[in-house]
Amino acid sequence: MYQKKIKLNHLLRKMHVPPKKRIGLLKFGISQQTISYDEALAKLNRISPFPPGTSIGTYDLKKEIFDLAIIVVTYNNQDYLDKCISSLVEQRTKYSFSIIVVNDGSTDHTATMLTDWTQRFPNIQVINCPHGGVAKARNIGLGASNARYISFVDADDYVEKDYVEGLMNPASKYNADIVEGSYRTINKAEKFINKTDLHANAFQNLYGYPWGKVYRRRLFENAKFPEDFWFEDTMAIYRIWPNARKIITISDIIYNYRINEKGITRSAFSNVKALDSLYITVRLLEDCRKTGSLLDDELYTFTLQQMVTNYIRIHSFKNDDLVAAFSIMAKLMDDYFPSSKFNCLDNDSLIVEKALREKDYPLFIAAALTKQ
């Protein structure tokens, strides 16, 4: 049913039917349904178990020797690894930096290639570990870092020659906690540009990817990437961004992102692990409560938007499963964001807010469909 409604939404959009009217049309034929939180969680667990990982963790922070530690996680990236590492060692900068490459149990020629790189460049540290996923590998890299700032680079991407200089100059000049540069996609002509902003707001200005930024290392002092989850990057939005006092974005393109047609973002729609999008929302809200993290209107508004993302990632599931997911999402909003204390800052999300507050399943589905 929902595939037909997605096509209908696309047709209505081409006909320039406004979103509010589209929602009214898309609601037709969707029945009102909800179940209890415990029943919903048990139901979804039978489809894909809730991972045990957490974003709460501590690191024995090492003495700061370098200005920047660049963490690269690689798993069977032999076709792109040399270009990635070359772009890092060729940096033109006055800042000292180390390159920490975590080889996440690669079975191709990655290990041999990395051995060659370490023999030529002393600032490259390689950590070989059994395959445990990108979250665990990033956490290993964080634990090994000994620099004021941290940066993440994916092994199939590469950076511009002024990557370090472009990010570290404003970080040092303005004592910033996060500095983010602009990026371009590889294999597509599309470009994404952020305007330079010395007083950027995380939720309004930053993109959700961990790469293309430098972070003050202390931001990760009691936070880590949740292991065994897909969409582990969401951690930064809940556990890192709210603790950053000064954020800067620069308009210069300093990062080149390679679109991975086999990556999680593209394959999630047909995999039961897509439920991790919802699960990690649950886990991160739990972790925020356990650590006493501040929940404000900005994080509330982002969470409303995240609920739509959660639905989009699982929209191909059976209706009963979508009802279960919606029931969990509505309960989360009540438990963590009481309506008397939080205000939505995004007009486009007000209809989603209404649907979740009133437990209106047809309205939520219709509103989410208009985002597809």
mmCIF file of N, CA and C in Angstrom, residues 43 94 156 183 187 217 229 237 247 249 271 307 322 366:
data_model
loop_
_atom_site.group_PDB
_atom_site.id
_atom_site.type_symbol
_atom_site.label_atom_id
_atom_site.label_comp_id
_atom_site.label_asym_id
_atom_site.label_seq_id
_atom_site.Cartn_x
_atom_site.Cartn_y
_atom_site.Cartn_z
ATOM 1 N N LYS A 43 7.817 -7.007 19.585
ATOM 2 C CA LYS A 43 7.492 -7.373 18.202
ATOM 3 C C LYS A 43 8.661 -7.083 17.266
ATOM 4 N N LYS A 94 51.126 24.001 8.708
ATOM 5 C CA LYS A 94 52.059 24.268 9.804
ATOM 6 C C LYS A 94 51.710 23.470 11.050
ATOM 7 N N ASP A 156 37.538 5.315 1.733
ATOM 8 C CA ASP A 156 37.257 5.398 0.300
ATOM 9 C C ASP A 156 37.077 6.836 -0.168
ATOM 10 N N TYR A 183 31.944 19.982 1.358
ATOM 11 C CA TYR A 183 32.416 18.794 0.648
ATOM 12 C C TYR A 183 31.754 18.690 -0.714
ATOM 13 N N ASN A 187 31.830 11.111 -8.267
ATOM 14 C CA ASN A 187 31.022 10.373 -9.242
ATOM 15 C C ASN A 187 29.708 11.083 -9.548
ATOM 16 N N ARG A 217 39.103 17.160 21.182
ATOM 17 C CA ARG A 217 39.108 15.768 21.640
ATOM 18 C C ARG A 217 38.322 15.564 22.936
ATOM 19 N N PHE A 229 25.492 -1.221 16.115
ATOM 20 C CA PHE A 229 24.384 -0.506 15.487
ATOM 21 C C PHE A 229 24.744 -0.086 14.066
ATOM 22 N N ILE A 237 25.261 13.660 17.129
ATOM 23 C CA ILE A 237 24.203 14.668 17.191
ATOM 24 C C ILE A 237 23.638 14.774 18.600
ATOM 25 N N ILE A 247 31.042 26.614 17.465
ATOM 26 C CA ILE A 247 31.050 25.844 16.228
ATOM 27 C C ILE A 247 31.236 26.785 15.054
ATOM 28 N N THR A 249 31.612 26.927 10.690
ATOM 29 C CA THR A 249 31.592 26.267 9.390
ATOM 30 C C THR A 249 32.333 27.146 8.390
ATOM 31 N N ASN A 271 16.757 -4.157 4.335
ATOM 32 C CA ASN A 271 17.413 -4.956 5.358
ATOM 33 C C ASN A 271 16.729 -4.745 6.703
ATOM 34 N N MET A 307 12.450 11.050 13.649
ATOM 35 C CA MET A 307 11.357 10.080 13.621
ATOM 36 C C MET A 307 10.873 9.840 12.190
ATOM 37 N N LEU A 322 5.204 -1.254 11.150
ATOM 38 C CA LEU A 322 5.230 0.211 11.145
ATOM 39 C C LEU A 322 4.399 0.767 12.292
ATOM 40 N N ALA A 366 1.144 9.811 6.644
ATOM 41 C CA ALA A 366 0.914 10.716 5.521
ATOM 42 C C ALA A 366 1.956 11.842 5.507
#
